[in-house]
mmCIF file of C-alpha atoms in Angstrom:
data_model
loop_
_atom_site.group_PDB
_atom_site.id
_atom_site.type_symbol
_atom_site.label_atom_id
_atom_site.label_comp_id
_atom_site.label_asym_id
_atom_site.label_seq_id
_atom_site.Cartn_x
_atom_site.Cartn_y
_atom_site.Cartn_z
ATOM 1 C CA UNK G 23 -11.834 -25.876 21.674
ATOM 2 C CA UNK G 24 -15.542 -25.200 21.871
ATOM 3 C CA UNK G 25 -17.160 -22.830 19.452
ATOM 4 C CA UNK G 26 -16.645 -19.214 20.406
ATOM 5 C CA UNK G 27 -19.761 -17.209 21.187
ATOM 6 C CA UNK G 28 -18.758 -14.258 19.044
ATOM 7 C CA UNK G 29 -18.778 -14.938 15.301
ATOM 8 C CA UNK G 30 -18.901 -12.907 12.145
ATOM 9 C CA UNK G 31 -22.206 -12.227 10.436
ATOM 10 C CA UNK G 32 -21.691 -15.113 7.999
ATOM 11 C CA UNK G 33 -20.872 -17.420 10.934
ATOM 12 C CA UNK G 34 -17.239 -17.825 9.877
ATOM 13 C CA UNK G 35 -14.916 -17.852 12.866
ATOM 14 C CA UNK G 36 -12.283 -15.340 11.782
ATOM 15 C CA UNK G 37 -9.098 -14.575 13.709
ATOM 16 C CA UNK G 38 -7.249 -11.376 12.734
ATOM 17 C CA UNK G 39 -3.567 -12.108 13.153
ATOM 18 C CA UNK G 40 -0.696 -9.653 13.264
ATOM 19 C CA UNK G 41 2.553 -10.957 11.785
ATOM 20 C CA UNK G 42 5.718 -9.299 13.123
ATOM 21 C CA UNK G 43 6.231 -9.915 16.835
ATOM 22 C CA UNK G 44 3.377 -12.447 16.874
ATOM 23 C CA UNK G 45 4.023 -15.050 14.167
ATOM 24 C CA UNK G 46 7.647 -14.241 13.414
ATOM 25 C CA UNK G 47 10.595 -12.471 14.978
ATOM 26 C CA UNK G 48 11.629 -9.008 13.827
ATOM 27 C CA UNK G 49 15.314 -8.119 13.521
ATOM 28 C CA UNK G 50 15.605 -4.430 12.740
ATOM 29 C CA UNK G 51 19.043 -4.566 14.352
ATOM 30 C CA UNK G 52 20.338 -6.850 11.594
ATOM 31 C CA UNK G 53 19.152 -4.429 8.925
ATOM 32 C CA UNK G 54 20.745 -1.465 10.672
ATOM 33 C CA UNK G 55 24.016 -3.378 11.041
ATOM 34 C CA UNK G 56 23.965 -4.453 7.399
ATOM 35 C CA UNK G 57 23.354 -0.874 6.275
ATOM 36 C CA UNK G 58 26.001 0.433 8.669
ATOM 37 C CA UNK G 59 23.669 2.762 10.548
ATOM 38 C CA UNK G 60 22.451 3.075 14.124
ATOM 39 C CA UNK G 61 18.784 3.417 15.121
ATOM 40 C CA UNK G 62 19.513 6.833 16.629
ATOM 41 C CA UNK G 63 20.964 7.944 13.288
ATOM 42 C CA UNK G 64 17.801 7.306 11.281
ATOM 43 C CA UNK G 65 16.879 10.462 9.427
ATOM 44 C CA UNK G 66 13.312 11.750 9.084
ATOM 45 C CA UNK G 67 13.677 11.066 5.363
ATOM 46 C CA UNK G 68 14.439 7.374 5.979
ATOM 47 C CA UNK G 69 11.497 7.037 8.376
ATOM 48 C CA UNK G 70 9.174 8.794 5.935
ATOM 49 C CA UNK G 71 10.316 6.623 3.024
ATOM 50 C CA UNK G 72 9.756 3.462 5.076
ATOM 51 C CA UNK G 73 6.267 4.643 6.035
ATOM 52 C CA UNK G 74 5.420 5.457 2.432
ATOM 53 C CA UNK G 75 6.516 1.982 1.368
ATOM 54 C CA UNK G 76 4.410 0.325 4.068
ATOM 55 C CA UNK G 77 1.414 2.394 2.967
ATOM 56 C CA UNK G 78 1.887 1.521 -0.694
ATOM 57 C CA UNK G 79 2.612 5.108 -1.699
ATOM 58 C CA UNK G 80 5.827 3.975 -3.387
ATOM 59 C CA UNK G 81 6.648 0.560 -4.864
ATOM 60 C CA UNK G 82 9.606 -1.686 -4.076
ATOM 61 C CA UNK G 83 11.736 -0.313 -6.903
ATOM 62 C CA UNK G 84 11.267 3.294 -5.788
ATOM 63 C CA UNK G 85 11.846 2.371 -2.140
ATOM 64 C CA UNK G 86 15.147 0.672 -2.959
ATOM 65 C CA UNK G 87 16.219 3.641 -5.080
ATOM 66 C CA UNK G 88 15.413 6.093 -2.290
ATOM 67 C CA UNK G 89 17.261 4.031 0.325
ATOM 68 C CA UNK G 90 20.254 3.711 -1.976
ATOM 69 C CA UNK G 91 20.454 7.480 -2.324
ATOM 70 C CA UNK G 92 20.192 7.958 1.439
ATOM 71 C CA UNK G 93 22.816 5.320 2.277
ATOM 72 C CA UNK G 94 25.134 6.436 -0.519
ATOM 73 C CA UNK G 95 27.443 3.500 0.193
ATOM 74 C CA UNK G 96 27.619 1.823 -3.209
ATOM 75 C CA UNK G 97 25.259 -1.040 -2.423
ATOM 76 C CA UNK G 98 23.428 -2.596 -5.350
ATOM 77 C CA UNK G 99 19.627 -2.700 -5.458
ATOM 78 C CA UNK G 100 19.700 -6.420 -4.648
ATOM 79 C CA UNK G 101 21.967 -5.815 -1.671
ATOM 80 C CA UNK G 102 19.660 -3.099 -0.350
ATOM 81 C CA UNK G 103 16.613 -5.324 -0.714
ATOM 82 C CA UNK G 104 18.441 -8.184 1.006
ATOM 83 C CA UNK G 105 19.386 -5.892 3.874
ATOM 84 C CA UNK G 106 15.827 -4.627 4.227
ATOM 85 C CA UNK G 107 14.461 -8.173 4.303
ATOM 86 C CA UNK G 108 16.810 -9.132 7.142
ATOM 87 C CA UNK G 109 14.124 -7.597 9.369
ATOM 88 C CA UNK G 110 11.985 -10.691 8.760
ATOM 89 C CA UNK G 111 13.169 -13.399 11.138
ATOM 90 C CA UNK G 112 12.138 -16.963 11.834
ATOM 91 C CA UNK G 113 8.820 -18.242 13.121
ATOM 92 C CA UNK G 114 8.243 -17.681 16.832
ATOM 93 C CA UNK G 115 8.599 -21.017 18.609
ATOM 94 C CA UNK G 116 5.242 -22.628 19.259
ATOM 95 C CA UNK G 117 3.179 -20.429 16.947
ATOM 96 C CA UNK G 118 2.962 -22.846 13.983
ATOM 97 C CA UNK G 119 1.614 -25.520 16.327
ATOM 98 C CA UNK G 120 -0.967 -23.126 17.789
ATOM 99 C CA UNK G 121 -2.049 -21.951 14.338
ATOM 100 C CA UNK G 122 -2.438 -25.585 13.303
ATOM 101 C CA UNK G 123 -4.673 -26.219 16.319
ATOM 102 C CA UNK G 124 -6.818 -23.165 15.630
ATOM 103 C CA UNK G 125 -7.190 -24.167 11.991
ATOM 104 C CA UNK G 126 -8.124 -27.720 12.973
ATOM 105 C CA UNK G 127 -10.716 -26.274 15.380
ATOM 106 C CA UNK G 128 -12.429 -24.524 12.484
ATOM 107 C CA UNK G 129 -11.037 -20.999 12.749
ATOM 108 C CA UNK G 130 -10.011 -19.105 9.620
ATOM 109 C CA UNK G 131 -6.800 -17.131 10.099
ATOM 110 C CA UNK G 132 -6.418 -13.801 8.315
ATOM 111 C CA UNK G 133 -3.220 -11.745 8.419
ATOM 112 C CA UNK G 134 -3.732 -8.139 9.582
ATOM 113 C CA UNK G 135 -0.427 -6.330 9.410
ATOM 114 C CA UNK G 136 1.518 -3.125 8.885
ATOM 115 C CA UNK G 137 3.988 -4.343 6.303
ATOM 116 C CA UNK G 138 5.405 -3.934 2.800
ATOM 117 C CA UNK G 139 5.466 -6.002 -0.352
ATOM 118 C CA UNK G 140 9.057 -7.253 -0.074
ATOM 119 C CA UNK G 141 8.576 -8.490 3.491
ATOM 120 C CA UNK G 142 5.439 -10.403 2.561
ATOM 121 C CA UNK G 143 7.144 -12.022 -0.435
ATOM 122 C CA UNK G 144 10.137 -12.976 1.710
ATOM 123 C CA UNK G 145 7.893 -14.398 4.442
ATOM 124 C CA UNK G 146 5.906 -16.580 2.035
ATOM 125 C CA UNK G 147 9.110 -17.726 0.374
ATOM 126 C CA UNK G 148 10.773 -18.895 3.598
ATOM 127 C CA UNK G 149 8.272 -19.595 6.364
ATOM 128 C CA UNK G 150 5.878 -22.560 6.210
ATOM 129 C CA UNK G 151 3.436 -21.307 8.888
ATOM 130 C CA UNK G 152 1.825 -19.186 6.161
ATOM 131 C CA UNK G 153 0.003 -22.294 4.927
ATOM 132 C CA UNK G 154 -2.449 -21.917 7.815
ATOM 133 C CA UNK G 155 -3.575 -18.443 6.698
ATOM 134 C CA UNK G 156 -6.232 -17.956 4.029
ATOM 135 C CA UNK G 157 -6.570 -14.187 3.708
ATOM 136 C CA UNK G 158 -4.898 -10.888 4.499
ATOM 137 C CA UNK G 159 -5.284 -7.164 5.000
ATOM 138 C CA UNK G 160 -1.930 -5.423 4.546
ATOM 139 C CA UNK G 161 -1.184 -1.750 5.107
ATOM 140 C CA UNK G 162 0.620 -1.429 1.776
ATOM 141 C CA UNK G 163 -2.510 -2.578 -0.028
ATOM 142 C CA UNK G 164 -4.988 -0.531 2.023
ATOM 143 C CA UNK G 165 -2.915 2.681 2.074
ATOM 144 C CA UNK G 166 -2.880 3.208 5.837
ATOM 145 C CA UNK G 167 -1.433 1.575 8.933
ATOM 146 C CA UNK G 168 -2.713 0.408 12.294
ATOM 147 C CA UNK G 169 -3.858 1.958 14.599
ATOM 148 C CA UNK G 170 -5.736 4.081 12.027
ATOM 149 C CA UNK G 171 -9.425 3.161 12.133
ATOM 150 C CA UNK G 172 -9.524 2.966 8.337
ATOM 151 C CA UNK G 173 -7.536 -0.266 8.203
ATOM 152 C CA UNK G 174 -9.833 -1.898 10.777
ATOM 153 C CA UNK G 175 -12.760 -0.839 8.627
ATOM 154 C CA UNK G 176 -11.085 -2.355 5.572
ATOM 155 C CA UNK G 177 -10.759 -5.644 7.414
ATOM 156 C CA UNK G 178 -14.445 -5.694 8.334
ATOM 157 C CA UNK G 179 -15.558 -4.820 4.825
ATOM 158 C CA UNK G 180 -13.548 -7.713 3.419
ATOM 159 C CA UNK G 181 -13.781 -10.381 6.123
ATOM 160 C CA UNK G 182 -16.409 -9.214 8.612
ATOM 161 C CA UNK G 183 -15.756 -8.584 12.301
ATOM 162 C CA UNK G 184 -13.223 -11.077 13.658
ATOM 163 C CA UNK G 185 -14.089 -13.154 16.692
ATOM 164 C CA UNK G 186 -10.541 -12.558 17.912
ATOM 165 C CA UNK G 187 -7.693 -10.143 17.118
ATOM 166 C CA UNK G 188 -4.089 -10.800 18.196
ATOM 167 C CA UNK G 189 -1.334 -8.147 18.081
ATOM 168 C CA UNK G 190 1.811 -7.404 20.058
ATOM 169 C CA UNK G 191 1.442 -3.603 20.170
ATOM 170 C CA UNK G 192 -0.845 -2.108 22.793
ATOM 171 C CA UNK G 193 -1.790 0.880 20.640
ATOM 172 C CA UNK G 194 -3.104 -1.483 17.973
ATOM 173 C CA UNK G 195 -4.969 -3.559 20.559
ATOM 174 C CA UNK G 196 -6.522 -0.384 21.993
ATOM 175 C CA UNK G 197 -7.696 0.600 18.515
ATOM 176 C CA UNK G 198 -9.181 -2.856 18.043
ATOM 177 C CA UNK G 199 -11.025 -2.635 21.354
ATOM 178 C CA UNK G 200 -12.332 0.811 20.453
ATOM 179 C CA UNK G 201 -13.561 -0.673 17.170
ATOM 180 C CA UNK G 202 -15.495 -3.302 19.090
ATOM 181 C CA UNK G 203 -13.154 -6.218 18.440
ATOM 182 C CA UNK G 204 -12.305 -8.884 20.987
ATOM 183 C CA UNK G 205 -8.561 -8.190 21.192
ATOM 184 C CA UNK G 206 -5.614 -9.897 22.896
ATOM 185 C CA UNK G 207 -2.113 -8.489 23.239
ATOM 186 C CA UNK G 208 0.524 -11.079 22.383
ATOM 187 C CA UNK G 209 3.280 -11.383 25.013
ATOM 188 C CA UNK G 210 4.268 -14.977 24.302
ATOM 189 C CA UNK G 211 2.833 -18.241 23.055
ATOM 190 C CA UNK G 212 2.170 -19.669 26.521
ATOM 191 C CA UNK G 213 0.314 -16.548 27.630
ATOM 192 C CA UNK G 214 -1.653 -16.480 24.385
ATOM 193 C CA UNK G 215 -2.701 -20.079 24.916
ATOM 194 C CA UNK G 216 -3.979 -19.199 28.387
ATOM 195 C CA UNK G 217 -5.883 -16.185 27.055
ATOM 196 C CA UNK G 218 -7.433 -18.245 24.268
ATOM 197 C CA UNK G 219 -8.497 -20.957 26.699
ATOM 198 C CA UNK G 220 -10.502 -18.339 28.626
ATOM 199 C CA UNK G 221 -12.225 -17.251 25.437
ATOM 200 C CA UNK G 222 -12.466 -20.708 23.844
ATOM 201 C CA UNK G 223 -12.977 -23.047 26.853
#
């Protein structure tokens, strides 16, 4: 891959990389099944609690306590945390190889994700593709989630403007484009490779 024309101010070639739906599979259905609930049955309280956890407004202990009260099914704290972490699936086929290639080509990969502490710990514990990534901006640390402009600003203040941003959600890509980032929506590894080849001939 030839050197991309757009670089950060310090000439580092930074790629902002979403996690869920890009690097790894998400399995909300497994969590719902484990908890014995249906997506349509999610209460506003559950959704609010999840959002607060992802924004770092409550810690893991408080989140587990709140979910336990809402489920009221006798699950232990460890069982609740296990069920919540079932959302984090395996690596998406082909992504570790692509991340290896980008790293070898001199690009620095930085996670940029709406997520929570327990999911990050579980991901680093189980999935080896994380070895290619050397930095991160997480919603639970910043206190806000994509597509809020504030989290894009936090990324730039810490890492500079990325030469490329990859995400699977169009609303997040739109926010990146509006922020002046070169942004690609992830729809699959093969398509991403084709998009990258246009940008990095």
